[in-house]
Amino acid sequence: MKKKNYEEEMRYEKKWIYNNNSYYQTLSSLMRSNFKFKHHHENRIVNTVYFDDFNLSNVLDNVEGQKDRVKHRLRWYGSDRYIDKPIFEMKHKKAFKTYKKKSFMTLKKKIDVNNINNFVDLKKKFNLKVKNNHLLQPKILISYKRTYLISSDNLIRATIDQDIKYKKLNKFNDNFFHKFNNIVMEMKYDINLDTYFRNLINNISVRYSKSSKYVNCMLLPSREFSN
């Protein structure tokens, strides 16, 4: 069997950002659109720890508009207090096109994210996975509730992320999350469907947005608190 290269597995990911109180309006708009979106599977809580180097190169690459970027993260579902059954991801991005390399990371037990000592072994495991010359550090934990949708023809997927909150991991004495007062809507589809997507998107009032949760939350001050 021919092994796929990452170019063959790339897809488009396009994001929009709205005010927090726009969730139901956004959901209704997607369902009434030409795509006739429907629920794909149950909502769930998504948690992600983002890793970056000392210079925050991933943040700088995004802010400076570098088209070719890679993001390193650890993702799991459910409780935001304990890392459990995490998935290691390297997300490559070229403009709106993305490709993910995923693998499961084995842990002996759940990791309490409020204990800085628990991140020592995790950091070692992560850097062994990355095989990168730059030592990556855990920078931030971002958690949100995700709604999953799919078009009536099962070709276009959409997600809406709400109740987004973050905790910068250089402040382990801070047990509070900080609010990100927006929702993020995203559409994902194979690159060969771009013309089809563009032809059908015209009845949704949208404007593309640079909306990396990692970058946006890293640049935000820690002002508002949520248990």
PDB file of C-alpha atoms in Angstrom:
ATOM      1  CA  MET A   1       0.000   0.000   0.000  1.00  0.00           C
ATOM      2  CA  LYS A   2       1.304   3.420  -0.951  1.00  0.00           C
ATOM      3  CA  LYS A   3       2.109   5.566   2.072  1.00  0.00           C
ATOM      4  CA  LYS A   4       0.410   8.958   2.029  1.00  0.00           C
ATOM      5  CA  ASN A   5       2.516  12.066   2.374  1.00  0.00           C
ATOM      6  CA  TYR A   6       1.323  15.024   4.374  1.00  0.00           C
ATOM      7  CA  GLU A   7       0.449  17.050   1.240  1.00  0.00           C
ATOM      8  CA  GLU A   8      -2.165  14.407   0.352  1.00  0.00           C
ATOM      9  CA  GLU A   9      -3.672  14.584   3.849  1.00  0.00           C
ATOM     10  CA  MET A  10      -3.860  18.374   4.154  1.00  0.00           C
ATOM     11  CA  ARG A  11      -7.210  20.065   4.603  1.00  0.00           C
ATOM     12  CA  TYR A  12      -8.565  23.589   4.826  1.00  0.00           C
ATOM     13  CA  GLU A  13      -9.400  25.006   8.237  1.00  0.00           C
ATOM     14  CA  LYS A  14     -11.106  28.385   8.282  1.00  0.00           C
ATOM     15  CA  LYS A  15     -12.096  30.200  11.472  1.00  0.00           C
ATOM     16  CA  TRP A  16     -14.415  32.976  12.539  1.00  0.00           C
ATOM     17  CA  ILE A  17     -14.653  34.668  15.916  1.00  0.00           C
ATOM     18  CA  TYR A  18     -17.862  36.040  17.432  1.00  0.00           C
ATOM     19  CA  ASN A  19     -19.089  37.570  20.672  1.00  0.00           C
ATOM     20  CA  ASN A  20     -19.869  35.087  23.459  1.00  0.00           C
ATOM     21  CA  ASN A  21     -23.635  35.649  23.280  1.00  0.00           C
ATOM     22  CA  SER A  22     -23.731  34.700  19.565  1.00  0.00           C
ATOM     23  CA  TYR A  23     -23.636  30.918  20.072  1.00  0.00           C
ATOM     24  CA  TYR A  24     -27.270  30.122  19.261  1.00  0.00           C
ATOM     25  CA  GLN A  25     -27.368  32.631  16.418  1.00  0.00           C
ATOM     26  CA  THR A  26     -24.236  31.051  14.905  1.00  0.00           C
ATOM     27  CA  LEU A  27     -25.621  27.537  15.337  1.00  0.00           C
ATOM     28  CA  SER A  28     -28.921  28.511  13.721  1.00  0.00           C
ATOM     29  CA  SER A  29     -27.121  30.221  10.833  1.00  0.00           C
ATOM     30  CA  LEU A  30     -25.114  27.061  10.100  1.00  0.00           C
ATOM     31  CA  MET A  31     -28.193  24.843  10.177  1.00  0.00           C
ATOM     32  CA  ARG A  32     -30.119  27.156   7.842  1.00  0.00           C
ATOM     33  CA  SER A  33     -27.191  27.619   5.447  1.00  0.00           C
ATOM     34  CA  ASN A  34     -26.724  25.974   2.051  1.00  0.00           C
ATOM     35  CA  PHE A  35     -24.713  23.281   3.819  1.00  0.00           C
ATOM     36  CA  LYS A  36     -27.681  22.350   6.070  1.00  0.00           C
ATOM     37  CA  PHE A  37     -25.417  21.474   8.968  1.00  0.00           C
ATOM     38  CA  LYS A  38     -26.604  18.912  11.508  1.00  0.00           C
ATOM     39  CA  HIS A  39     -25.169  17.658  14.794  1.00  0.00           C
ATOM     40  CA  HIS A  40     -22.352  15.190  14.207  1.00  0.00           C
ATOM     41  CA  HIS A  41     -21.934  13.752  17.701  1.00  0.00           C
ATOM     42  CA  GLU A  42     -22.340  14.839  21.293  1.00  0.00           C
ATOM     43  CA  ASN A  43     -20.723  18.010  22.623  1.00  0.00           C
ATOM     44  CA  ARG A  44     -17.649  17.479  24.792  1.00  0.00           C
ATOM     45  CA  ILE A  45     -15.015  19.358  26.760  1.00  0.00           C
ATOM     46  CA  VAL A  46     -11.705  19.732  24.919  1.00  0.00           C
ATOM     47  CA  ASN A  47      -8.506  20.446  26.867  1.00  0.00           C
ATOM     48  CA  THR A  48      -5.170  21.341  25.316  1.00  0.00           C
ATOM     49  CA  VAL A  49      -1.735  22.085  26.732  1.00  0.00           C
ATOM     50  CA  TYR A  50       0.345  24.040  24.215  1.00  0.00           C
ATOM     51  CA  PHE A  51       4.128  23.743  24.204  1.00  0.00           C
ATOM     52  CA  ASP A  52       6.528  26.368  22.897  1.00  0.00           C
ATOM     53  CA  ASP A  53      10.196  27.273  23.220  1.00  0.00           C
ATOM     54  CA  PHE A  54      11.742  29.936  25.446  1.00  0.00           C
ATOM     55  CA  ASN A  55      11.311  32.611  22.754  1.00  0.00           C
ATOM     56  CA  LEU A  56       7.640  31.742  22.102  1.00  0.00           C
ATOM     57  CA  SER A  57       8.486  31.080  18.460  1.00  0.00           C
ATOM     58  CA  ASN A  58       5.018  29.743  17.629  1.00  0.00           C
ATOM     59  CA  VAL A  59       3.407  32.952  18.874  1.00  0.00           C
ATOM     60  CA  LEU A  60       5.901  35.142  16.997  1.00  0.00           C
ATOM     61  CA  ASP A  61       5.489  33.166  13.751  1.00  0.00           C
ATOM     62  CA  ASN A  62       1.731  33.683  13.921  1.00  0.00           C
ATOM     63  CA  VAL A  63       1.894  37.383  14.769  1.00  0.00           C
ATOM     64  CA  GLU A  64       4.475  38.003  12.030  1.00  0.00           C
ATOM     65  CA  GLY A  65       2.362  36.162   9.458  1.00  0.00           C
ATOM     66  CA  GLN A  66       4.665  33.245   8.716  1.00  0.00           C
ATOM     67  CA  LYS A  67       2.756  30.985   6.311  1.00  0.00           C
ATOM     68  CA  ASP A  68       4.579  27.769   7.241  1.00  0.00           C
ATOM     69  CA  ARG A  69       4.189  27.016  10.945  1.00  0.00           C
ATOM     70  CA  VAL A  70       4.062  24.068  13.302  1.00  0.00           C
ATOM     71  CA  LYS A  71       2.237  23.912  16.629  1.00  0.00           C
ATOM     72  CA  HIS A  72       2.938  21.345  19.369  1.00  0.00           C
ATOM     73  CA  ARG A  73       0.210  20.343  21.785  1.00  0.00           C
ATOM     74  CA  LEU A  74      -1.209  17.696  24.070  1.00  0.00           C
ATOM     75  CA  ARG A  75      -4.984  17.166  23.904  1.00  0.00           C
ATOM     76  CA  TRP A  76      -7.470  15.207  25.994  1.00  0.00           C
ATOM     77  CA  TYR A  77     -11.208  15.231  26.673  1.00  0.00           C
ATOM     78  CA  GLY A  78     -13.232  15.577  29.870  1.00  0.00           C
ATOM     79  CA  SER A  79     -11.883  17.023  33.128  1.00  0.00           C
ATOM     80  CA  ASP A  80      -9.647  20.100  32.887  1.00  0.00           C
ATOM     81  CA  ARG A  81      -8.074  19.207  36.246  1.00  0.00           C
ATOM     82  CA  TYR A  82      -6.373  15.956  35.231  1.00  0.00           C
ATOM     83  CA  ILE A  83      -4.556  15.005  32.035  1.00  0.00           C
ATOM     84  CA  ASP A  84      -5.943  11.594  31.077  1.00  0.00           C
ATOM     85  CA  LYS A  85      -5.380   9.547  27.891  1.00  0.00           C
ATOM     86  CA  PRO A  86      -3.726  12.482  26.086  1.00  0.00           C
ATOM     87  CA  ILE A  87      -3.069  12.678  22.359  1.00  0.00           C
ATOM     88  CA  PHE A  88       0.217  14.174  21.164  1.00  0.00           C
ATOM     89  CA  GLU A  89      -0.229  16.415  18.123  1.00  0.00           C
ATOM     90  CA  MET A  90       2.036  18.284  15.749  1.00  0.00           C
ATOM     91  CA  LYS A  91      -0.127  20.604  13.675  1.00  0.00           C
ATOM     92  CA  HIS A  92       1.523  21.853  10.484  1.00  0.00           C
ATOM     93  CA  LYS A  93      -0.029  24.908   8.865  1.00  0.00           C
ATOM     94  CA  LYS A  94       0.446  26.493   5.451  1.00  0.00           C
ATOM     95  CA  ALA A  95      -1.859  29.525   5.204  1.00  0.00           C
ATOM     96  CA  PHE A  96      -5.374  28.009   5.585  1.00  0.00           C
ATOM     97  CA  LYS A  97      -4.154  24.454   4.894  1.00  0.00           C
ATOM     98  CA  THR A  98      -3.318  22.175   7.800  1.00  0.00           C
ATOM     99  CA  TYR A  99      -1.982  18.713   8.466  1.00  0.00           C
ATOM    100  CA  LYS A 100      -1.862  16.906  11.829  1.00  0.00           C
ATOM    101  CA  LYS A 101       0.449  14.181  13.033  1.00  0.00           C
ATOM    102  CA  LYS A 102      -1.101  12.400  16.027  1.00  0.00           C
ATOM    103  CA  SER A 103      -0.131   9.665  18.451  1.00  0.00           C
ATOM    104  CA  PHE A 104      -1.245   8.563  21.905  1.00  0.00           C
ATOM    105  CA  MET A 105       1.017   9.335  24.840  1.00  0.00           C
ATOM    106  CA  THR A 106       1.144   6.659  27.546  1.00  0.00           C
ATOM    107  CA  LEU A 107       0.951   7.877  31.135  1.00  0.00           C
ATOM    108  CA  LYS A 108       1.263   5.754  34.271  1.00  0.00           C
ATOM    109  CA  LYS A 109      -1.481   7.767  35.952  1.00  0.00           C
ATOM    110  CA  LYS A 110      -3.571  10.887  35.536  1.00  0.00           C
ATOM    111  CA  ILE A 111      -1.628  14.140  35.860  1.00  0.00           C
ATOM    112  CA  ASP A 112      -2.881  16.909  38.132  1.00  0.00           C
ATOM    113  CA  VAL A 113      -2.331  20.104  36.127  1.00  0.00           C
ATOM    114  CA  ASN A 114      -2.123  22.249  39.277  1.00  0.00           C
ATOM    115  CA  ASN A 115       1.089  20.541  40.445  1.00  0.00           C
ATOM    116  CA  ILE A 116       4.221  21.893  38.756  1.00  0.00           C
ATOM    117  CA  ASN A 117       6.213  18.775  39.683  1.00  0.00           C
ATOM    118  CA  ASN A 118       3.949  16.633  37.505  1.00  0.00           C
ATOM    119  CA  PHE A 119       5.116  18.484  34.403  1.00  0.00           C
ATOM    120  CA  VAL A 120       8.776  17.463  34.720  1.00  0.00           C
ATOM    121  CA  ASP A 121       8.306  13.939  33.357  1.00  0.00           C
ATOM    122  CA  LEU A 122       5.613  15.108  30.964  1.00  0.00           C
ATOM    123  CA  LYS A 123       7.991  17.650  29.445  1.00  0.00           C
ATOM    124  CA  LYS A 124      10.639  14.940  28.930  1.00  0.00           C
ATOM    125  CA  LYS A 125       8.139  12.619  27.255  1.00  0.00           C
ATOM    126  CA  PHE A 126       6.880  15.433  25.046  1.00  0.00           C
ATOM    127  CA  ASN A 127      10.313  16.482  23.823  1.00  0.00           C
ATOM    128  CA  LEU A 128      11.196  12.873  23.030  1.00  0.00           C
ATOM    129  CA  LYS A 129       8.076  12.746  20.854  1.00  0.00           C
ATOM    130  CA  VAL A 130       8.930  15.974  19.078  1.00  0.00           C
ATOM    131  CA  LYS A 131      12.575  15.016  18.388  1.00  0.00           C
ATOM    132  CA  ASN A 132      13.344  18.705  18.167  1.00  0.00           C
ATOM    133  CA  ASN A 133      16.590  20.507  18.991  1.00  0.00           C
ATOM    134  CA  HIS A 134      14.602  23.204  20.790  1.00  0.00           C
ATOM    135  CA  LEU A 135      13.466  22.297  24.287  1.00  0.00           C
ATOM    136  CA  LEU A 136       9.728  22.877  24.441  1.00  0.00           C
ATOM    137  CA  GLN A 137       7.968  23.946  27.616  1.00  0.00           C
ATOM    138  CA  PRO A 138       4.270  23.701  28.567  1.00  0.00           C
ATOM    139  CA  LYS A 139       2.962  27.261  28.257  1.00  0.00           C
ATOM    140  CA  ILE A 140      -0.783  27.310  28.610  1.00  0.00           C
ATOM    141  CA  LEU A 141      -3.837  25.106  29.214  1.00  0.00           C
ATOM    142  CA  ILE A 142      -6.937  26.000  27.207  1.00  0.00           C
ATOM    143  CA  SER A 143     -10.312  24.362  27.826  1.00  0.00           C
ATOM    144  CA  TYR A 144     -13.655  24.789  26.052  1.00  0.00           C
ATOM    145  CA  LYS A 145     -16.945  23.134  25.175  1.00  0.00           C
ATOM    146  CA  ARG A 146     -17.092  22.042  21.523  1.00  0.00           C
ATOM    147  CA  THR A 147     -20.184  21.538  19.356  1.00  0.00           C
ATOM    148  CA  TYR A 148     -19.639  19.194  16.378  1.00  0.00           C
ATOM    149  CA  LEU A 149     -21.552  19.637  13.121  1.00  0.00           C
ATOM    150  CA  ILE A 150     -21.435  18.124   9.643  1.00  0.00           C
ATOM    151  CA  SER A 151     -23.059  19.194   6.361  1.00  0.00           C
ATOM    152  CA  SER A 152     -26.037  17.245   4.989  1.00  0.00           C
ATOM    153  CA  ASP A 153     -23.790  15.676   2.314  1.00  0.00           C
ATOM    154  CA  ASN A 154     -21.156  14.757   4.970  1.00  0.00           C
ATOM    155  CA  LEU A 155     -18.429  16.689   3.132  1.00  0.00           C
ATOM    156  CA  ILE A 156     -17.916  19.763   5.334  1.00  0.00           C
ATOM    157  CA  ARG A 157     -17.363  19.660   9.101  1.00  0.00           C
ATOM    158  CA  ALA A 158     -17.944  22.580  11.441  1.00  0.00           C
ATOM    159  CA  THR A 159     -17.269  23.172  15.115  1.00  0.00           C
ATOM    160  CA  ILE A 160     -18.328  25.892  17.546  1.00  0.00           C
ATOM    161  CA  ASP A 161     -16.180  26.399  20.648  1.00  0.00           C
ATOM    162  CA  GLN A 162     -17.761  28.190  23.617  1.00  0.00           C
ATOM    163  CA  ASP A 163     -16.975  28.747  27.308  1.00  0.00           C
ATOM    164  CA  ILE A 164     -13.308  29.131  26.371  1.00  0.00           C
ATOM    165  CA  LYS A 165     -10.984  29.577  29.356  1.00  0.00           C
ATOM    166  CA  TYR A 166      -7.241  29.464  29.842  1.00  0.00           C
ATOM    167  CA  LYS A 167      -4.577  29.097  32.491  1.00  0.00           C
ATOM    168  CA  LYS A 168      -0.977  30.120  31.855  1.00  0.00           C
ATOM    169  CA  LEU A 169       1.253  27.389  33.217  1.00  0.00           C
ATOM    170  CA  ASN A 170       3.972  29.664  34.566  1.00  0.00           C
ATOM    171  CA  LYS A 171       1.560  30.562  37.400  1.00  0.00           C
ATOM    172  CA  PHE A 172       0.998  27.283  39.182  1.00  0.00           C
ATOM    173  CA  ASN A 173      -0.091  29.042  42.365  1.00  0.00           C
ATOM    174  CA  ASP A 174      -3.112  30.328  40.454  1.00  0.00           C
ATOM    175  CA  ASN A 175      -5.928  27.758  40.565  1.00  0.00           C
ATOM    176  CA  PHE A 176      -8.278  29.940  38.536  1.00  0.00           C
ATOM    177  CA  PHE A 177      -8.988  29.910  34.835  1.00  0.00           C
ATOM    178  CA  HIS A 178      -9.297  33.182  32.923  1.00  0.00           C
ATOM    179  CA  LYS A 179     -12.148  33.772  30.512  1.00  0.00           C
ATOM    180  CA  PHE A 180     -11.809  34.275  26.764  1.00  0.00           C
ATOM    181  CA  ASN A 181     -14.963  36.229  26.002  1.00  0.00           C
ATOM    182  CA  ASN A 182     -15.627  35.001  22.490  1.00  0.00           C
ATOM    183  CA  ILE A 183     -16.764  31.883  20.658  1.00  0.00           C
ATOM    184  CA  VAL A 184     -14.817  30.419  17.742  1.00  0.00           C
ATOM    185  CA  MET A 185     -16.484  28.800  14.742  1.00  0.00           C
ATOM    186  CA  GLU A 186     -14.414  26.692  12.354  1.00  0.00           C
ATOM    187  CA  MET A 187     -15.070  24.848   9.090  1.00  0.00           C
ATOM    188  CA  LYS A 188     -12.871  21.996   7.867  1.00  0.00           C
ATOM    189  CA  TYR A 189     -12.823  20.254   4.494  1.00  0.00           C
ATOM    190  CA  ASP A 190     -10.555  18.472   1.996  1.00  0.00           C
ATOM    191  CA  ILE A 191      -8.529  20.765  -0.247  1.00  0.00           C
ATOM    192  CA  ASN A 192     -10.195  19.388  -3.404  1.00  0.00           C
ATOM    193  CA  LEU A 193     -13.521  20.783  -2.141  1.00  0.00           C
ATOM    194  CA  ASP A 194     -12.490  24.441  -2.025  1.00  0.00           C
ATOM    195  CA  THR A 195     -14.470  25.554  -5.103  1.00  0.00           C
ATOM    196  CA  TYR A 196     -17.529  23.698  -3.837  1.00  0.00           C
ATOM    197  CA  PHE A 197     -17.147  25.304  -0.411  1.00  0.00           C
ATOM    198  CA  ARG A 198     -16.768  28.821  -1.818  1.00  0.00           C
ATOM    199  CA  ASN A 199     -19.874  28.413  -3.977  1.00  0.00           C
ATOM    200  CA  LEU A 200     -22.043  27.478  -1.005  1.00  0.00           C
ATOM    201  CA  ILE A 201     -20.641  29.776   1.704  1.00  0.00           C
ATOM    202  CA  ASN A 202     -22.178  32.920   0.201  1.00  0.00           C
ATOM    203  CA  ASN A 203     -25.394  32.817   2.232  1.00  0.00           C
ATOM    204  CA  ILE A 204     -23.573  32.859   5.569  1.00  0.00           C
ATOM    205  CA  SER A 205     -22.486  36.307   6.727  1.00  0.00           C
ATOM    206  CA  VAL A 206     -18.857  35.626   7.643  1.00  0.00           C
ATOM    207  CA  ARG A 207     -15.445  37.209   7.666  1.00  0.00           C
ATOM    208  CA  TYR A 208     -12.373  35.049   8.057  1.00  0.00           C
ATOM    209  CA  SER A 209     -10.366  35.677  11.208  1.00  0.00           C
ATOM    210  CA  LYS A 210      -6.912  34.782  12.481  1.00  0.00           C
ATOM    211  CA  SER A 211      -8.161  32.989  15.552  1.00  0.00           C
ATOM    212  CA  SER A 212      -5.503  30.775  17.081  1.00  0.00           C
ATOM    213  CA  LYS A 213      -6.712  30.119  20.620  1.00  0.00           C
ATOM    214  CA  TYR A 214      -3.122  29.579  21.719  1.00  0.00           C
ATOM    215  CA  VAL A 215      -1.896  32.917  20.372  1.00  0.00           C
ATOM    216  CA  ASN A 216      -4.966  34.915  21.441  1.00  0.00           C
ATOM    217  CA  CYS A 217      -4.929  33.584  25.001  1.00  0.00           C
ATOM    218  CA  MET A 218      -1.158  33.950  25.386  1.00  0.00           C
ATOM    219  CA  LEU A 219      -1.462  37.622  24.463  1.00  0.00           C
ATOM    220  CA  LEU A 220      -4.353  38.286  26.832  1.00  0.00           C
ATOM    221  CA  PRO A 221      -3.809  39.617  30.365  1.00  0.00           C
ATOM    222  CA  SER A 222      -5.094  37.603  33.324  1.00  0.00           C
ATOM    223  CA  ARG A 223      -8.008  39.726  34.478  1.00  0.00           C
ATOM    224  CA  GLU A 224     -11.271  37.815  34.660  1.00  0.00           C
ATOM    225  CA  PHE A 225     -11.601  34.673  36.766  1.00  0.00           C
ATOM    226  CA  SER A 226     -13.741  31.560  36.519  1.00  0.00           C
ATOM    227  CA  ASN A 227     -13.706  28.589  38.861  1.00  0.00           C
TER     228      ASN A 227
END
